[in-house]
mmCIF file of C-alpha atoms in Angstrom:
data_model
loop_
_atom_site.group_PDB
_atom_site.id
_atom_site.type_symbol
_atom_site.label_atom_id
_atom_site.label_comp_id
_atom_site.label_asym_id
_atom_site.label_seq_id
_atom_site.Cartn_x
_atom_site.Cartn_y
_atom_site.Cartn_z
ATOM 1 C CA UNK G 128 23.780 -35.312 72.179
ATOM 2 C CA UNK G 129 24.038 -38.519 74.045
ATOM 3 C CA UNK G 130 26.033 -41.212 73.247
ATOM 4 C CA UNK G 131 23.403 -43.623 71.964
ATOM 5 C CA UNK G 132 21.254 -40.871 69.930
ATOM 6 C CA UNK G 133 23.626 -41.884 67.016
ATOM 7 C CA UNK G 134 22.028 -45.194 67.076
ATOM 8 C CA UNK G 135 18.389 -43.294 66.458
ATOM 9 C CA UNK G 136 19.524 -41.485 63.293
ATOM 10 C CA UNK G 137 18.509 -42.760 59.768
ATOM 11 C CA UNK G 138 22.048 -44.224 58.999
ATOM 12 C CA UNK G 139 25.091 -45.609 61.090
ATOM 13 C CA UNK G 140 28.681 -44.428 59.784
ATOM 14 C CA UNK G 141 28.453 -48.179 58.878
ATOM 15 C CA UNK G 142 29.471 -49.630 55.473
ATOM 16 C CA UNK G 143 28.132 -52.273 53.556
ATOM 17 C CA UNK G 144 26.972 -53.453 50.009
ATOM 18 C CA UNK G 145 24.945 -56.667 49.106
ATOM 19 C CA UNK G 146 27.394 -56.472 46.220
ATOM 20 C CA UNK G 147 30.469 -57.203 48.567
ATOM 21 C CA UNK G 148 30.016 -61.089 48.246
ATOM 22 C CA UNK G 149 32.801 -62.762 46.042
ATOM 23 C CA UNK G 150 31.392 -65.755 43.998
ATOM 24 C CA UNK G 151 32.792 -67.199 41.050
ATOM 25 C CA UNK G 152 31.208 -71.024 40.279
ATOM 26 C CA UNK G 153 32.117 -72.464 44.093
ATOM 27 C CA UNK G 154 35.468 -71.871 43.557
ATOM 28 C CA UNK G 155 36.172 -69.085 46.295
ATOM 29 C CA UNK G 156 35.830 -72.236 48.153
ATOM 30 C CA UNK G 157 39.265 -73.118 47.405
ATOM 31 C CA UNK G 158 40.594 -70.430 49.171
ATOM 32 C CA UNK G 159 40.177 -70.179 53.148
ATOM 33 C CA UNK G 160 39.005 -66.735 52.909
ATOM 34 C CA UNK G 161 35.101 -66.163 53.803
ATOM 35 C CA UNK G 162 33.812 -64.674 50.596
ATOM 36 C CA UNK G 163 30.391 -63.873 52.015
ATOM 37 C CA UNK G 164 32.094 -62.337 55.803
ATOM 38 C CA UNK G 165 30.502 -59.209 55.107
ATOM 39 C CA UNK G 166 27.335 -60.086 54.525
ATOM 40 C CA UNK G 167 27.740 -62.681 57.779
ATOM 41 C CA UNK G 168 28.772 -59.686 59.996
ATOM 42 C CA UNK G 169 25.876 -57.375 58.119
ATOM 43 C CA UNK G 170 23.089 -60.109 59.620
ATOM 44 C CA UNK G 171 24.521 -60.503 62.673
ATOM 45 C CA UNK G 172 24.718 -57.177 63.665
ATOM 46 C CA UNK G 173 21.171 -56.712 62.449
ATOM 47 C CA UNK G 174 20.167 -58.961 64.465
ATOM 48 C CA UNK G 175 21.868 -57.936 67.775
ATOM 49 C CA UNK G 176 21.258 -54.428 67.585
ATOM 50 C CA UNK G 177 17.579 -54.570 65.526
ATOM 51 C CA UNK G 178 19.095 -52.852 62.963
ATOM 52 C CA UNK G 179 18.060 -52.984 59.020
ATOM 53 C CA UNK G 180 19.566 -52.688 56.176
ATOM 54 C CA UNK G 181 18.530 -49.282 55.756
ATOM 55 C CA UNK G 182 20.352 -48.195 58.742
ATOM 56 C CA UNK G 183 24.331 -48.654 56.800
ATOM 57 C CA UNK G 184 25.402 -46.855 54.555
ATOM 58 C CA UNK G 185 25.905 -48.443 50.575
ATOM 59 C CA UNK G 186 28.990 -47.407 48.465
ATOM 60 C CA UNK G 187 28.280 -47.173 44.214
ATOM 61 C CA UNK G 188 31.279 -49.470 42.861
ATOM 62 C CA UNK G 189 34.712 -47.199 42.193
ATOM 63 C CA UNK G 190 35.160 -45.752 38.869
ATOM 64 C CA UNK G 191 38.082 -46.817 36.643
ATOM 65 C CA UNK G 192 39.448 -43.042 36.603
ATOM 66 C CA UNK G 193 39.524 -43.334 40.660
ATOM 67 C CA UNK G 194 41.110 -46.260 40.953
ATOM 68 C CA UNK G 195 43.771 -44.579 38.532
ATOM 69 C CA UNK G 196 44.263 -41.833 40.931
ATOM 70 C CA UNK G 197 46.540 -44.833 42.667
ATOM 71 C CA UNK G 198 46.853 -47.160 40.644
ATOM 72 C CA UNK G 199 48.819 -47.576 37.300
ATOM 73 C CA UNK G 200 47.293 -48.377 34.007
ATOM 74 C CA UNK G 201 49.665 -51.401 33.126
ATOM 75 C CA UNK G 202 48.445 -52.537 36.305
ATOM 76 C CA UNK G 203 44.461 -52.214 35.709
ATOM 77 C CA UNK G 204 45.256 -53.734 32.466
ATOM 78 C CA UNK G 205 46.939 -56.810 34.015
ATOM 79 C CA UNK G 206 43.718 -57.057 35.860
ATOM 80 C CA UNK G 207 42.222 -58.056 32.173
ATOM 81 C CA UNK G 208 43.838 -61.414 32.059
ATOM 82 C CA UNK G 209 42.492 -64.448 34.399
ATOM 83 C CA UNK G 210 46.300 -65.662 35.017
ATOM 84 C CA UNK G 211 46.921 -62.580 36.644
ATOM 85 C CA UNK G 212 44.000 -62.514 39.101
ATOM 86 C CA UNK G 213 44.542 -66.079 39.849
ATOM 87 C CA UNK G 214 47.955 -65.340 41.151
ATOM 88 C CA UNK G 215 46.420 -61.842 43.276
ATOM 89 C CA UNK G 216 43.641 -64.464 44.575
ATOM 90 C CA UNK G 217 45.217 -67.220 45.460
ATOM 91 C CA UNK G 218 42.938 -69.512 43.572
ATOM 92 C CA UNK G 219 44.815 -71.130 40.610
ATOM 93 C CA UNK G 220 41.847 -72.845 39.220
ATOM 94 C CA UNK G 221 40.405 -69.114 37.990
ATOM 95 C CA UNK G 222 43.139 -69.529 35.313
ATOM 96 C CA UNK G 223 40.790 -71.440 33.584
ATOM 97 C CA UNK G 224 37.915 -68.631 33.910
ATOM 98 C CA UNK G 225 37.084 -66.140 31.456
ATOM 99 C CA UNK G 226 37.711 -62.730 32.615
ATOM 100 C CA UNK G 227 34.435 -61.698 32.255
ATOM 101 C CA UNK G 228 33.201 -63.967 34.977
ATOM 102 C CA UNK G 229 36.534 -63.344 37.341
ATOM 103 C CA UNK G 230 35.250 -59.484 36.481
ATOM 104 C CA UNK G 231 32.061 -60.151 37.999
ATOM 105 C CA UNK G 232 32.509 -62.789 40.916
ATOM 106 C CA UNK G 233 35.830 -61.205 42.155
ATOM 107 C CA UNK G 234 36.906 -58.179 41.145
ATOM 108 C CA UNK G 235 33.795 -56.313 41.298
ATOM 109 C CA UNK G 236 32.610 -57.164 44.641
ATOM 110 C CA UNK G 237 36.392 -56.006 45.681
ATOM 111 C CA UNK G 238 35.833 -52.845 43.937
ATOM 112 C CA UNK G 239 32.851 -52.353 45.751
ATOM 113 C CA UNK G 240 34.820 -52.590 48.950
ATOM 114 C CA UNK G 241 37.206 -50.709 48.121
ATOM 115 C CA UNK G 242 34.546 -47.957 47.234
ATOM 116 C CA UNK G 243 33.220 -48.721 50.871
ATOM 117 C CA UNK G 244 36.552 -48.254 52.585
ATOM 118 C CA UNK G 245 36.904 -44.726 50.828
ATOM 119 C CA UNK G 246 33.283 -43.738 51.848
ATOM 120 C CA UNK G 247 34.162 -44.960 55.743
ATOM 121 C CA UNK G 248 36.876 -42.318 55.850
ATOM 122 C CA UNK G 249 34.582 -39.539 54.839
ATOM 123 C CA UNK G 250 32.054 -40.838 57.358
ATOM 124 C CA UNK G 251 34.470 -40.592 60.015
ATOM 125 C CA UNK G 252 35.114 -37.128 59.869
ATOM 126 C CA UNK G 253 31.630 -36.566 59.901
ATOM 127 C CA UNK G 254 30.696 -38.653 62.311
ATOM 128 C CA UNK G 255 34.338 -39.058 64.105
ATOM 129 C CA UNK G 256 34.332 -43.155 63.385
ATOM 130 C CA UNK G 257 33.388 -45.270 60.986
ATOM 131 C CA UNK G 258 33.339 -49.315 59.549
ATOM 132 C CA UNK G 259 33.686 -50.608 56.584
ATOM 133 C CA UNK G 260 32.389 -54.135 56.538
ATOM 134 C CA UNK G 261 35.075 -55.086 53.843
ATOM 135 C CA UNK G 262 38.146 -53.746 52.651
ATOM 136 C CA UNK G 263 41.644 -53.720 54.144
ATOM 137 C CA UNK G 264 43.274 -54.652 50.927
ATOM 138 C CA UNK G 265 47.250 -54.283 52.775
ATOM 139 C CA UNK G 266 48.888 -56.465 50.282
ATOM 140 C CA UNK G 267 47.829 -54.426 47.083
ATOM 141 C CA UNK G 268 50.245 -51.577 46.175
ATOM 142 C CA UNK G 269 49.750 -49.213 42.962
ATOM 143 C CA UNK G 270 51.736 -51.392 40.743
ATOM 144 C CA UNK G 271 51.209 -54.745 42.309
ATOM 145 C CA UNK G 272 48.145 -56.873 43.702
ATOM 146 C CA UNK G 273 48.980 -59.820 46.201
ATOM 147 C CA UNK G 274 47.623 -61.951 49.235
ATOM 148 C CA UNK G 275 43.481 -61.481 48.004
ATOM 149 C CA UNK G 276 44.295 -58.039 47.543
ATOM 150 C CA UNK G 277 43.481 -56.917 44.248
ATOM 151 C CA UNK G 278 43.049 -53.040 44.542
ATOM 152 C CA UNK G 279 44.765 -50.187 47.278
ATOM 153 C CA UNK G 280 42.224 -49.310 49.054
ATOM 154 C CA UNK G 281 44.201 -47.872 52.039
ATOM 155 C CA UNK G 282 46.490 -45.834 49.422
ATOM 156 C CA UNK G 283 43.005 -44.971 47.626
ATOM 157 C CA UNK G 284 41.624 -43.767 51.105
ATOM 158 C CA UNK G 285 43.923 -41.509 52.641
ATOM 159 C CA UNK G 286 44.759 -39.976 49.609
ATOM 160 C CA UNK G 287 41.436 -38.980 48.282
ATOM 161 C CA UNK G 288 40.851 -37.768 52.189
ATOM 162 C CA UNK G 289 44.484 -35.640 51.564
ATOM 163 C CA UNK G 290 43.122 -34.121 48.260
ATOM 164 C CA UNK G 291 39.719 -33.520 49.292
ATOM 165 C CA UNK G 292 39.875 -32.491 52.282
ATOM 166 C CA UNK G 293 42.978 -30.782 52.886
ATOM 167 C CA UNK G 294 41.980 -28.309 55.637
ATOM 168 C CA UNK G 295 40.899 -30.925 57.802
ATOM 169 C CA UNK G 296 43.347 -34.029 57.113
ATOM 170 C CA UNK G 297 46.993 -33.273 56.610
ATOM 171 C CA UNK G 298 48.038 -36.346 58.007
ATOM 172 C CA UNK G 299 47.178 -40.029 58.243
ATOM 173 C CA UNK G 300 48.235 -42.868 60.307
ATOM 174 C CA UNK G 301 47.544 -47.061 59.801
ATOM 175 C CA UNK G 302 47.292 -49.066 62.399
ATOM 176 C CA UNK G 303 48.145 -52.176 60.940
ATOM 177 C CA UNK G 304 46.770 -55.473 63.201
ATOM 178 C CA UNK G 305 46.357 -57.996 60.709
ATOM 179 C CA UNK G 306 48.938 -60.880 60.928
ATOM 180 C CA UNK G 307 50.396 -60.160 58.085
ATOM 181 C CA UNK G 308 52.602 -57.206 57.305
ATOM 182 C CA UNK G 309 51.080 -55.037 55.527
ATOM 183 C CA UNK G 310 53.320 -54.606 52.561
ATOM 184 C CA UNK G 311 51.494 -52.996 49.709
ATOM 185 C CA UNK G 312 50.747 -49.429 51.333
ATOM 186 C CA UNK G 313 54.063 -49.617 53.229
ATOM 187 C CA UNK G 314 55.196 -49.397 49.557
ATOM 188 C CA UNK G 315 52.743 -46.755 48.569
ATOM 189 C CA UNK G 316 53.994 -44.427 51.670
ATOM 190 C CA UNK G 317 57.685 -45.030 51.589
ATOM 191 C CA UNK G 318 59.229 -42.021 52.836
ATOM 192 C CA UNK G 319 55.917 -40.142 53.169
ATOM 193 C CA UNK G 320 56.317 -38.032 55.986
ATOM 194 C CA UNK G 321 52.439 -37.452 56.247
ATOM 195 C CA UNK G 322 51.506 -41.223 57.117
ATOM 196 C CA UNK G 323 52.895 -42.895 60.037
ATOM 197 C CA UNK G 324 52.797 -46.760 59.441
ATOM 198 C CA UNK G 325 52.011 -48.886 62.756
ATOM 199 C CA UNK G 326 52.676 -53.009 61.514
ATOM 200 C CA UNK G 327 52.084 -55.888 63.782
ATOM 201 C CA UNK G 328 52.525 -59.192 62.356
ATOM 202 C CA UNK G 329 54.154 -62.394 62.190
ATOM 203 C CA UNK G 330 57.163 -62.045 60.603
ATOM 204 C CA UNK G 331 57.377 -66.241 59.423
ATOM 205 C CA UNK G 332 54.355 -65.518 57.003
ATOM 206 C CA UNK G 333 53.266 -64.016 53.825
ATOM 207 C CA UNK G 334 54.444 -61.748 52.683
ATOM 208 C CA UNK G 335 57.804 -61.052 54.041
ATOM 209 C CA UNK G 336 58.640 -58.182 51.916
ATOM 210 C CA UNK G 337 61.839 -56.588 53.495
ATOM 211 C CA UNK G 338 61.752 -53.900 50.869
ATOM 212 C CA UNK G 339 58.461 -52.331 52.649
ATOM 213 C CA UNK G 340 59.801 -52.645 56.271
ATOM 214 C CA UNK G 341 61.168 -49.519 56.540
ATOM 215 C CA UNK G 342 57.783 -47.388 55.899
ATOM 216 C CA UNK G 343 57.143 -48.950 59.075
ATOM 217 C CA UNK G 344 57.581 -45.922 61.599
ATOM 218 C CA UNK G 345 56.542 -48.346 64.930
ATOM 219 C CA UNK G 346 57.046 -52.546 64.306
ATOM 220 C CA UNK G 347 56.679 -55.382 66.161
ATOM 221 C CA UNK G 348 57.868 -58.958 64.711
ATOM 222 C CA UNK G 349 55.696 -61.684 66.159
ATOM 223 C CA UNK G 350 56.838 -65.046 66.748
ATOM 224 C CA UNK G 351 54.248 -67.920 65.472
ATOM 225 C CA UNK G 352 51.656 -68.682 68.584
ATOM 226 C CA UNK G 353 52.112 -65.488 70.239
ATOM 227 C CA UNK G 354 49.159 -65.267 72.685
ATOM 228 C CA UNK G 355 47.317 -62.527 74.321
ATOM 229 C CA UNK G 356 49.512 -60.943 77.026
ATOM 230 C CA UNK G 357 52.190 -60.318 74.872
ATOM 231 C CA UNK G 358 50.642 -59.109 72.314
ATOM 232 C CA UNK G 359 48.340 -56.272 74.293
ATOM 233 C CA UNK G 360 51.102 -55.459 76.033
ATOM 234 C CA UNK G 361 53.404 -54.643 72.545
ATOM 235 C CA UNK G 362 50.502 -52.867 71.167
ATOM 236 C CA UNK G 363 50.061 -50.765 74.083
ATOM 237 C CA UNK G 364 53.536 -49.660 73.888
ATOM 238 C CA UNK G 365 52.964 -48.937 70.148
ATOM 239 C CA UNK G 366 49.910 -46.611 71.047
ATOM 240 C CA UNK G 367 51.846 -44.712 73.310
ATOM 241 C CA UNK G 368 55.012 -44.392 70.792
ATOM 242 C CA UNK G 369 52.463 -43.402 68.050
ATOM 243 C CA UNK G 370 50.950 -41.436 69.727
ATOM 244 C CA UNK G 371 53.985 -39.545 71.413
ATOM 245 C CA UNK G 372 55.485 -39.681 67.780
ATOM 246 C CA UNK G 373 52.378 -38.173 65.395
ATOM 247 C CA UNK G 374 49.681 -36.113 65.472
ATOM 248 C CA UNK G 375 47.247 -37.937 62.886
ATOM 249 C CA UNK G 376 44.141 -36.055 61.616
ATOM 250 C CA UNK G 377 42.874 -39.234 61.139
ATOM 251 C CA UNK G 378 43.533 -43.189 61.939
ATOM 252 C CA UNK G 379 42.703 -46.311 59.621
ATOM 253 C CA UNK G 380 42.746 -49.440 61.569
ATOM 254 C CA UNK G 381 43.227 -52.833 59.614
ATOM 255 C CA UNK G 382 41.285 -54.865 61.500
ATOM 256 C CA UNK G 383 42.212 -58.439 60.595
ATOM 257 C CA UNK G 384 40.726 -61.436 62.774
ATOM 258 C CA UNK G 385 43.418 -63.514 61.425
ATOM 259 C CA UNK G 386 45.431 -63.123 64.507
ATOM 260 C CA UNK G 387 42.582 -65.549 66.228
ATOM 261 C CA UNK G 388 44.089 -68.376 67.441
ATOM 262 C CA UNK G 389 43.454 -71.232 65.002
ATOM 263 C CA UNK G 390 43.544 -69.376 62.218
ATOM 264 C CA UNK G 391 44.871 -71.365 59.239
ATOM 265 C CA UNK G 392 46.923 -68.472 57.652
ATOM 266 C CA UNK G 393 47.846 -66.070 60.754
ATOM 267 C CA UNK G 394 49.249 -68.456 62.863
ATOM 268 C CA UNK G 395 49.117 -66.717 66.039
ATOM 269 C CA UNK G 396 47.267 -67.370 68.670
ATOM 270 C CA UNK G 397 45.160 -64.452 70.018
ATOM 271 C CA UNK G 398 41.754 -64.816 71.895
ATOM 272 C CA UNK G 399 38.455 -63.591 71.143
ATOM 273 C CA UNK G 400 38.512 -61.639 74.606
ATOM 274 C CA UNK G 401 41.873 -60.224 73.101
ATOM 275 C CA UNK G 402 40.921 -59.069 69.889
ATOM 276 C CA UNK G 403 37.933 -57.232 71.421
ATOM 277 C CA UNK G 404 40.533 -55.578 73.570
ATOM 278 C CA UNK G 405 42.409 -54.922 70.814
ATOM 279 C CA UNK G 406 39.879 -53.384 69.084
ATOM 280 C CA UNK G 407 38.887 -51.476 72.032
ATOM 281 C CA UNK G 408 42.551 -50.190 73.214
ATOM 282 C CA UNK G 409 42.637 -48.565 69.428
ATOM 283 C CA UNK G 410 39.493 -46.951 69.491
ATOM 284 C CA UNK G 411 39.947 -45.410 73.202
ATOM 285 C CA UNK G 412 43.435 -43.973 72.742
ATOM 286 C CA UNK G 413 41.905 -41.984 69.453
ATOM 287 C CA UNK G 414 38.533 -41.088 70.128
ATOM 288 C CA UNK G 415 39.461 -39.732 73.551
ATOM 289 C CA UNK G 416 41.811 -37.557 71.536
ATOM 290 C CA UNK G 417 39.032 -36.602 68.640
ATOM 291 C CA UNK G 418 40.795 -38.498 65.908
ATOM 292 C CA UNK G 419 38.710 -40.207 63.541
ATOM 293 C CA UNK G 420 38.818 -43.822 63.609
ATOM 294 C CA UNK G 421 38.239 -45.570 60.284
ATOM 295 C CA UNK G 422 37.833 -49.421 60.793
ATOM 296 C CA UNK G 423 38.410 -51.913 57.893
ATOM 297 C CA UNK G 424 37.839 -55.495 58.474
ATOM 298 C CA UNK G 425 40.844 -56.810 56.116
ATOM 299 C CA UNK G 426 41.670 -60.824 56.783
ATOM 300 C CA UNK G 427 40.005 -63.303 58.968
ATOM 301 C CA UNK G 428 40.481 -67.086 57.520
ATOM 302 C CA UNK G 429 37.870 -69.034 60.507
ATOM 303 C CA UNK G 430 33.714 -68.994 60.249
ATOM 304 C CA UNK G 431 34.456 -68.124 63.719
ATOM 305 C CA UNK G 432 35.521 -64.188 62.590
ATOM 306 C CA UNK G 433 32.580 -62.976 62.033
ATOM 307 C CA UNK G 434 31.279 -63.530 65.577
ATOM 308 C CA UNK G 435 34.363 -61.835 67.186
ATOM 309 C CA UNK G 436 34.055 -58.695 64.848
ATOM 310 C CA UNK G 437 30.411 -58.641 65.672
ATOM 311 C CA UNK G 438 31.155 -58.921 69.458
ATOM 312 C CA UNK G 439 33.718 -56.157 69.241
ATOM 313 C CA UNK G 440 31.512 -53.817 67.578
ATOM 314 C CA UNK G 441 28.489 -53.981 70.322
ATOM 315 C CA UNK G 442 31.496 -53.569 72.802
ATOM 316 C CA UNK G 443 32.459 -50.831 71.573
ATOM 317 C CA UNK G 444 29.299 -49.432 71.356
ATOM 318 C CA UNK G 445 28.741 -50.404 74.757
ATOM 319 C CA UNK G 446 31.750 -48.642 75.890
ATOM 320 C CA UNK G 447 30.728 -45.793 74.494
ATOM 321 C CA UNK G 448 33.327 -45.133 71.809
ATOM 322 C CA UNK G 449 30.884 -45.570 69.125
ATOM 323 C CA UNK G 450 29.019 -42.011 69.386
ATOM 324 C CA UNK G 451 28.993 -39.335 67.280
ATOM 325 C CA UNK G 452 31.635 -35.884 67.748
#
């Protein structure tokens, strides 16, 4: 098979639901987060590699008995009240909400990603990569939402892929590049000998949650305005430690664009051209190994995200790392 006959099949190991859009009234507005970036990075790609909508594949929205496979039920309870979700959001004016519509205009669409990032890591052992356009929920832990992160869909992930399909996944590593540490499944893993935790972020934002740090098998501490050559150059070192360090069965990489320079909330100060190598020095030091690479596209506070995710996908296609085993 060549590496482009992939791109010829019915469906890409792609991810992606119409229903992924957060809306509630224009007051996602409030927060800096693009609601609709999914849907932004669904059209563009369309439209640079003719694809259609019938080319991704669509997740049906998690079940309440899967999510409590994670999660506790005093925690999907808390979910009930509009206080609650206001505080996991970010967006105090959804106090004043009924639930029914924060059900709807928030936590839905984020239960459809988080059905999408669960789908993208049984892609990728099929296909040996896969995308979800959404997800990356690393603040949310099973007792505790945060940061926009209402539900664990990391914890959710690699443990359904650990309980159904033991032969062939036994053990799990993140590659955390968001900027912000990514607290909630550093929580979920604590001394869990089966995931190895690789965090990069700045260390003078949200969350700053010393009580996760040690889950954190390779960590680097940025400093606010760190720019590219710095930063490559510590995540290359952390590829090679990983690496050297764990044999993963399979790899989820957060994918935030927050690190983009400019961005409101990251604070650091990373170019496109260096989150495309990024994206690509993670893909090539996995897929030339045969580990699946599941790709999540977490935070990313600028318009100007969706553009650099959709430029680091046709690279990577370009380069050849998006083929099929």
């Amino acid at each position: 098979m060549s590496s482009d006959d992939i791109w010829v099949r019915n469906k890409l190991p792609i991810v992606y639901s119409k229903n992924y859009s957060v809306h509630f009234a224009g007051l996602e507005k409030l927060h800096p987060f693009d609601a609709a970036k999914g849907k932004h990075v669904h059209q563009l790609l369309c439209t640079e590699l003719t694809l259609n909508s019938g080319d991704f594949y669509s997740p049906t929205e998690i079940t309440k008995e899967q999510l409590l496979r994670v999660h506790t039920p005093k925690y999907l309870k808390s979910l009930k009240w509009s206080a609650n979700v206001a505080g996991i959001a970010e967006v105090p004016a959804l106090i004043l909400m009924p639930n029914f519509t924060v059900q709807s205009g928030y936590l839905r669409p984020m239960r459809y990603q988080t059905a999408g990032s669960i789908l993208a890591g049984k892609l990728a052992l099929e296909y040996g990569w896969a995308i979800n356009l959404g997800g990356g929920f690393h603040h949310c832990c099973s007792y505790k939402g945060g940061g926009f992160c209402p539900y664990a869909d990391i914890t959710l992930l690699i443990l359904r892929l650990f309980e159904l399909e033991s032969v062939r996944v036994k053990q799990a590593m993140i590659i955390d590049l968001d900027a912000h540490q990514g607290n909630g499944h550093e929580r979920d893993f604590k001394n869990v000998d089966s995931v190895y935790i690789l965090d990069m972020y700045n260390a003078s934002i949200y969350p700053k949650d010393n009580e996760a740090k040690p889950s954190i098998r390779c960590g680097v501490e940025l400093r606010h305005m760190t720019e590219d050559a710095y930063y490559l150059g510590q995540l290359n070192r952390c590829l090679m430690q990983a690496v050297s360090e764990f044999k993963p069965d399979v790899v989820i990489f957060n994918a935030g664009t927050d690190i983009l320079k400019g961005d409101p909330l990251g604070n650091l100060a990373i170019t496109a051209d260096g989150v495309i190598e990024r994206d690509l020095m993670v893909f090539s030091t996995f897929r030339a190994l045969g580990i699946p690479v599941v790709m999540l596209l977490s935070g990313g506070y600028m318009k100007s995200s969706k553009r650099v995710i959709v430029d680091s996908i046709v690279n990577l296609r370009r380069q050849g790392w998006l083929r099929a085993n």
